Coordinates of C-alpha atoms in Angstrom, one line a residue:
M1 CA 79.3 64.3 58.8
G2 CA 77.2 65.5 55.5
S3 CA 74.1 67.2 56.0
K4 CA 71.2 65.2 54.9
A5 CA 69.4 66.3 51.6
S6 CA 65.8 67.8 52.5
P7 CA 63.0 66.6 50.2
M8 CA 62.1 68.7 47.4
D9 CA 59.1 70.7 47.9
P10 CA 55.9 69.0 45.8
F11 CA 54.9 72.5 45.0
E12 CA 58.5 73.5 43.7
I13 CA 58.2 70.3 41.3
R14 CA 55.2 71.3 40.0
D15 CA 56.5 74.8 39.4
N16 CA 59.7 73.3 38.1
S17 CA 57.6 71.2 35.8
K18 CA 55.4 74.1 34.5
K19 CA 58.3 76.0 33.2
S20 CA 59.8 73.2 31.9
N21 CA 56.7 73.2 29.5
K22 CA 56.6 77.2 28.8
P23 CA 57.5 77.4 24.9
K24 CA 61.0 79.3 24.3
Y25 CA 60.9 82.5 22.9
S26 CA 61.8 82.3 19.1
K27 CA 62.0 85.2 16.7
F28 CA 60.7 82.4 14.0
T29 CA 57.4 82.2 15.7
Q30 CA 57.4 85.8 16.9
Q31 CA 58.0 86.9 13.2
E32 CA 61.0 88.6 14.0
L33 CA 63.2 87.2 11.6
P34 CA 65.4 89.8 9.3
A35 CA 63.3 90.4 6.4
C36 CA 63.4 93.0 3.6
K37 CA 61.4 95.8 4.2
P38 CA 61.5 98.0 1.1
L39 CA 60.2 101.7 1.3
L40 CA 57.9 102.4 -1.5
T41 CA 58.7 105.5 -2.8
P42 CA 57.7 107.1 -6.1
A43 CA 61.2 106.2 -7.8
I44 CA 61.0 102.4 -6.6
V45 CA 57.5 101.9 -7.8
I46 CA 57.5 103.6 -11.5
S47 CA 61.1 102.0 -11.7
A48 CA 59.7 98.3 -10.9
F49 CA 56.7 98.9 -13.1
L50 CA 59.1 100.1 -15.8
L51 CA 61.6 96.7 -15.5
V52 CA 58.8 94.8 -15.6
G53 CA 57.2 96.2 -18.5
I54 CA 60.7 96.5 -20.9
L55 CA 61.3 92.9 -19.9
F56 CA 57.9 91.5 -20.8
V57 CA 57.2 92.9 -23.9
P58 CA 60.1 91.8 -25.8
I59 CA 59.4 88.4 -24.3
G60 CA 55.6 88.7 -25.5
L61 CA 56.4 89.9 -29.1
A62 CA 58.8 86.9 -29.5
S63 CA 56.7 84.3 -28.0
F64 CA 53.7 85.7 -30.2
S65 CA 56.0 85.8 -33.1
A66 CA 56.9 82.3 -32.7
S67 CA 53.6 81.2 -32.2
Q68 CA 52.6 82.6 -35.7
E69 CA 54.9 80.9 -37.6
I70 CA 53.7 77.5 -36.6
V71 CA 51.8 75.8 -39.1
E72 CA 48.7 73.7 -38.0
L73 CA 46.4 71.7 -39.9
I74 CA 42.9 70.8 -37.7
D75 CA 40.4 68.2 -39.5
R76 CA 37.4 67.4 -37.5
Y77 CA 36.3 64.1 -39.0
D78 CA 33.6 62.3 -36.8
T79 CA 31.1 64.4 -38.4
N80 CA 31.8 63.3 -41.6
C81 CA 33.2 59.7 -41.3
G82 CA 30.0 58.1 -41.0
P83 CA 26.1 57.7 -41.4
M84 CA 24.4 61.1 -40.7
T85 CA 21.8 59.0 -38.2
D86 CA 22.5 56.0 -35.6
K87 CA 26.1 57.1 -35.6
V88 CA 26.2 54.9 -32.2
G89 CA 24.8 51.9 -33.7
Y90 CA 27.4 52.3 -36.7
I91 CA 30.5 53.0 -34.0
Q92 CA 29.3 50.0 -32.4
D93 CA 29.0 47.2 -35.2
S94 CA 32.1 45.5 -35.5
K95 CA 31.4 44.1 -39.0
T96 CA 31.0 47.8 -40.5
N97 CA 34.1 49.1 -42.5
K98 CA 34.8 52.3 -40.7
S99 CA 37.8 53.6 -43.3
C100 CA 37.4 57.1 -44.0
T101 CA 39.7 59.1 -46.2
R102 CA 40.4 62.8 -45.9
T103 CA 42.3 65.2 -48.1
L104 CA 44.1 68.0 -46.3
T105 CA 45.9 71.2 -48.4
V106 CA 49.0 72.2 -46.9
P107 CA 49.0 76.3 -46.9
K108 CA 52.6 76.8 -46.0
H109 CA 55.7 74.9 -45.7
M110 CA 55.8 72.7 -42.9
K111 CA 59.5 72.0 -41.5
S112 CA 59.6 68.6 -39.8
P113 CA 59.4 67.1 -37.0
I114 CA 55.6 67.3 -37.7
Q115 CA 53.7 66.6 -34.8
I116 CA 50.5 64.2 -35.1
Y117 CA 47.6 64.7 -32.3
Y118 CA 44.4 63.3 -32.0
Q119 CA 42.0 65.9 -30.1
I120 CA 39.1 64.7 -28.1
G121 CA 36.4 67.2 -27.3
D122 CA 33.9 67.0 -24.4
F123 CA 35.8 64.0 -22.8
Y124 CA 36.1 64.4 -18.7
Q125 CA 39.4 62.3 -18.3
N126 CA 39.4 64.7 -15.0
H127 CA 36.6 63.1 -13.1
R128 CA 37.3 61.8 -9.7
R129 CA 36.4 58.2 -10.2
Y130 CA 37.7 58.0 -14.1
V131 CA 41.0 59.2 -12.5
K132 CA 40.9 56.9 -9.7
S133 CA 40.0 53.6 -11.8
R134 CA 43.5 52.7 -12.3
S135 CA 46.0 50.6 -10.2
D136 CA 49.6 52.2 -10.3
K137 CA 51.5 49.5 -8.7
Q138 CA 50.0 46.8 -11.0
L139 CA 51.6 48.9 -13.9
L140 CA 55.1 48.8 -12.2
Y141 CA 55.4 45.5 -10.3
K142 CA 54.8 41.8 -12.2
D143 CA 53.6 40.6 -8.8
A144 CA 50.9 43.2 -8.2
A145 CA 48.6 42.1 -10.9
H146 CA 46.0 41.1 -8.1
L147 CA 46.1 44.7 -7.1
T148 CA 42.6 45.7 -8.6
K149 CA 40.9 47.4 -5.9
D150 CA 40.0 50.8 -7.5
C151 CA 39.6 49.2 -11.0
D152 CA 36.4 48.4 -10.7
P153 CA 34.4 47.8 -13.0
E154 CA 37.3 46.8 -15.0
G155 CA 39.1 44.9 -12.6
Y156 CA 38.8 41.0 -13.5
S157 CA 37.5 39.1 -16.6
A158 CA 34.4 37.2 -16.8
D159 CA 36.1 34.0 -15.4
G160 CA 37.3 35.9 -12.4
A161 CA 41.1 36.5 -13.4
P162 CA 42.7 40.0 -13.2
I163 CA 42.8 42.3 -15.9
V164 CA 46.2 43.7 -16.7
P165 CA 46.2 47.1 -17.2
C166 CA 42.8 47.2 -15.2
G167 CA 40.5 50.3 -14.8
L168 CA 38.5 52.4 -17.0
V169 CA 41.4 54.5 -17.8
A170 CA 43.0 52.3 -19.8
W171 CA 40.0 50.3 -20.8
S172 CA 39.4 53.2 -22.8
L173 CA 42.3 53.6 -24.8
F174 CA 41.9 55.4 -28.1
N175 CA 41.9 53.4 -31.4
D176 CA 41.6 55.2 -34.1
T177 CA 44.7 55.0 -36.7
Y178 CA 46.0 57.0 -39.3
T179 CA 47.4 56.3 -42.6
I180 CA 49.1 59.1 -44.2
S181 CA 50.2 59.6 -47.5
V182 CA 51.6 63.2 -49.1
N183 CA 50.8 63.6 -53.1
K184 CA 49.7 59.7 -53.2
K185 CA 53.2 58.8 -51.5
A186 CA 52.9 56.7 -48.4
I187 CA 54.7 58.8 -45.5
E188 CA 55.9 56.9 -42.5
V189 CA 54.9 57.8 -39.3
N190 CA 57.2 57.2 -36.2
K191 CA 55.7 56.4 -33.2
K192 CA 58.5 56.0 -31.0
D193 CA 59.3 58.2 -28.0
I194 CA 56.1 59.9 -28.2
A195 CA 55.8 59.3 -24.2
W196 CA 57.2 60.9 -21.5
Q197 CA 60.7 59.0 -20.6
S198 CA 59.9 59.6 -16.8
D199 CA 56.5 58.0 -17.2
K200 CA 58.3 54.9 -19.3
N201 CA 61.1 54.3 -16.6
K202 CA 59.3 55.2 -13.4
K203 CA 55.2 54.0 -14.1
F204 CA 55.2 51.1 -15.9
G205 CA 57.4 48.2 -15.7
N206 CA 59.5 46.7 -18.3
D207 CA 58.3 43.0 -17.3
V208 CA 54.7 43.9 -17.0
Y209 CA 52.4 42.2 -19.8
P210 CA 49.1 42.9 -20.7
R211 CA 46.2 40.0 -19.8
N212 CA 42.8 39.9 -20.4
F213 CA 42.6 43.0 -21.7
Q214 CA 39.6 44.0 -23.7
N215 CA 38.2 40.4 -23.4
G216 CA 34.7 41.7 -22.1
N217 CA 31.8 41.7 -24.1
L218 CA 31.9 45.6 -24.1
I219 CA 35.2 46.8 -25.7
G220 CA 36.3 50.1 -24.5
G221 CA 38.9 51.3 -26.9
A222 CA 42.4 49.5 -28.5
R223 CA 44.0 46.2 -28.1
L224 CA 47.3 45.9 -26.5
N225 CA 49.9 43.4 -27.7
A226 CA 50.4 40.8 -25.1
S227 CA 54.1 39.9 -26.4
I228 CA 55.4 43.6 -25.6
P229 CA 55.7 44.9 -21.9
L230 CA 53.6 48.3 -20.7
S231 CA 56.9 50.3 -20.7
E232 CA 56.9 50.0 -24.4
Q233 CA 53.4 50.4 -25.2
E234 CA 53.6 54.2 -25.8
D235 CA 50.1 54.6 -27.1
L236 CA 49.1 53.3 -23.5
I237 CA 51.5 55.4 -21.7
V238 CA 50.4 58.7 -23.5
W239 CA 46.5 58.3 -22.9
M240 CA 46.9 57.3 -18.8
R241 CA 48.6 60.7 -18.7
T242 CA 45.2 62.2 -18.1
A243 CA 43.9 65.6 -19.7
A244 CA 43.0 68.4 -16.7
L245 CA 40.5 70.2 -19.5
P246 CA 37.7 68.4 -21.4
T247 CA 39.4 69.2 -24.9
F248 CA 42.7 67.9 -25.1
R249 CA 45.5 66.6 -27.5
K250 CA 47.5 63.7 -27.2
L251 CA 50.6 62.6 -29.3
Y252 CA 49.9 60.3 -32.1
G253 CA 53.3 60.3 -34.0
R254 CA 55.4 62.5 -36.0
I255 CA 56.5 62.7 -39.7
E256 CA 60.3 63.0 -40.1
T257 CA 60.0 64.8 -43.8
D258 CA 59.1 68.5 -44.7
I259 CA 56.0 69.2 -46.5
M260 CA 56.1 71.9 -49.1
A261 CA 53.3 74.5 -49.7
N262 CA 50.2 73.2 -51.5
D263 CA 50.9 69.8 -51.1
Q264 CA 48.0 67.3 -50.9
I265 CA 48.1 65.1 -47.5
T266 CA 45.7 62.1 -47.7
V267 CA 44.8 60.7 -44.3
V268 CA 43.0 57.4 -44.4
I269 CA 41.0 56.8 -41.0
Q270 CA 39.8 53.6 -39.2
N271 CA 37.3 55.5 -37.4
N272 CA 36.8 53.3 -34.2
Y273 CA 36.9 55.3 -31.1
N274 CA 33.2 55.7 -29.6
T275 CA 32.7 59.3 -28.9
Y276 CA 29.2 59.6 -30.5
S277 CA 27.5 58.1 -27.7
F278 CA 28.4 60.8 -25.0
G279 CA 28.5 63.8 -27.8
G280 CA 32.2 63.8 -27.8
S281 CA 34.2 65.2 -30.9
K282 CA 37.5 64.0 -32.7
A283 CA 39.9 65.7 -34.8
L284 CA 43.2 65.1 -36.3
V285 CA 46.0 67.7 -36.0
L286 CA 49.2 68.2 -37.9
S287 CA 51.2 71.0 -36.3
T288 CA 55.1 72.0 -36.4
T289 CA 56.7 73.2 -33.2
S290 CA 58.9 75.9 -32.0
W291 CA 61.0 77.2 -28.8
I292 CA 57.8 77.8 -27.4
G293 CA 56.3 74.1 -28.2
G294 CA 52.8 74.3 -30.6
K295 CA 50.7 77.2 -31.5
N296 CA 49.9 78.9 -28.4
K297 CA 49.0 82.7 -28.9
F298 CA 47.9 83.2 -25.3
I299 CA 51.8 83.2 -23.9
G300 CA 52.5 85.8 -25.9
V301 CA 49.5 87.9 -25.7
A302 CA 49.5 87.5 -21.9
Y303 CA 53.5 88.9 -21.8
L304 CA 52.2 91.8 -23.7
I305 CA 49.2 92.8 -22.1
V306 CA 51.1 92.7 -18.6
G307 CA 54.0 94.6 -20.0
G308 CA 51.8 97.4 -21.4
L309 CA 49.9 97.6 -18.4
C310 CA 53.0 98.0 -16.4
L311 CA 54.4 100.8 -18.7
F312 CA 51.2 102.6 -18.7
L313 CA 50.6 102.6 -15.0
A314 CA 54.6 103.8 -15.0
L315 CA 53.7 106.5 -17.0
V316 CA 50.8 107.4 -15.0
F317 CA 52.9 107.4 -11.5
V318 CA 55.5 109.7 -13.6
V319 CA 52.6 112.3 -14.5
L320 CA 51.1 112.6 -10.8
Y321 CA 54.2 112.6 -9.4
M322 CA 55.1 115.9 -11.3
F323 CA 51.7 117.4 -11.3
K324 CA 50.8 116.3 -7.8
P325 CA 53.6 115.6 -5.7
R326 CA 52.9 114.4 -2.2
T327 CA 55.3 114.7 0.9
L328 CA 56.8 111.5 1.8
G329 CA 56.7 110.4 5.1
D330 CA 59.5 110.1 7.9
P331 CA 61.2 106.7 7.6
S332 CA 62.5 107.1 11.1
F333 CA 58.6 106.6 12.5
L334 CA 58.4 103.6 11.2
S335 CA 58.2 100.3 13.6
W336 CA 61.5 98.9 13.0
N337 CA 63.4 102.2 13.3
R338 CA 62.0 103.0 16.8
Y339 CA 65.2 102.2 18.8
T340 CA 67.3 103.3 16.7
L341 CA 69.8 106.3 17.4
D342 CA 67.8 108.3 14.7
Y343 CA 64.5 107.7 16.3
P344 CA 63.4 111.3 17.6
N345 CA 62.2 111.6 21.4

């Protein structure tokens, strides 16, 4: 006859359950995974500083040289385009002619393509409430026009219809325009491909069209063509990639022809955008580019400073090591060598 199984002790069951809940030993949780633990000897430290210095100094010189070759023209026009007093009333009056002509002299040969930017100062596009005042789903999907929850106060028109695109970001779209001529000859401004391709394809729908946009009593900025989908309205796409700093530039277009030194650039500006009410500034920027992008001395200067500092520290450590050497410690006493054959008893 088979023996009858005796019932398990309830305390034993409890002990087994405790054992099963106990965390298993892991080298990852105990921070015992294999790792590189270099010994910072004088030779290694000096070599590291020399390597960084030798790499960074040439990069800094190349970056600084490329930045110096860029030709950039900056013309702040908001102070000169308009009356000296009551500029807010001037800019808000829709019946006033806001055309303004500016003349610039080219100091050096500007090789195409020449980037045209508008630069705005003291405009905080990174403000939390401003950044949130948009509907990304509405911009991308045709059936999401009603999703205006985060767009107040620019979510619905006066008759209760949803605004597409809604929100303060789109509502405040920049609307100054520039007509450019060189030596009294009109120059075409190419406004194609000024926005990121990823934004056009993934953030703005090709079947989403503007509706009820800028139809309220208070007009914020530019109007949109209701017959063109949002994915093709590149001025809007560029504007809605909000800037991180209060002074920023956004691409307006490109000039595809070279401009020679001492040429006269005439710009007819339609001064429509209201920066006067919040004390902001506006400027037109014409700039060539190089392999580092636009004019930016900071990158080259930063590389030169870091590289020079590393070379200086390497020299200091060499001098100290030669004139005041220190006896190095025995690596066999380090914690990860305690259980090796070389560890002294």
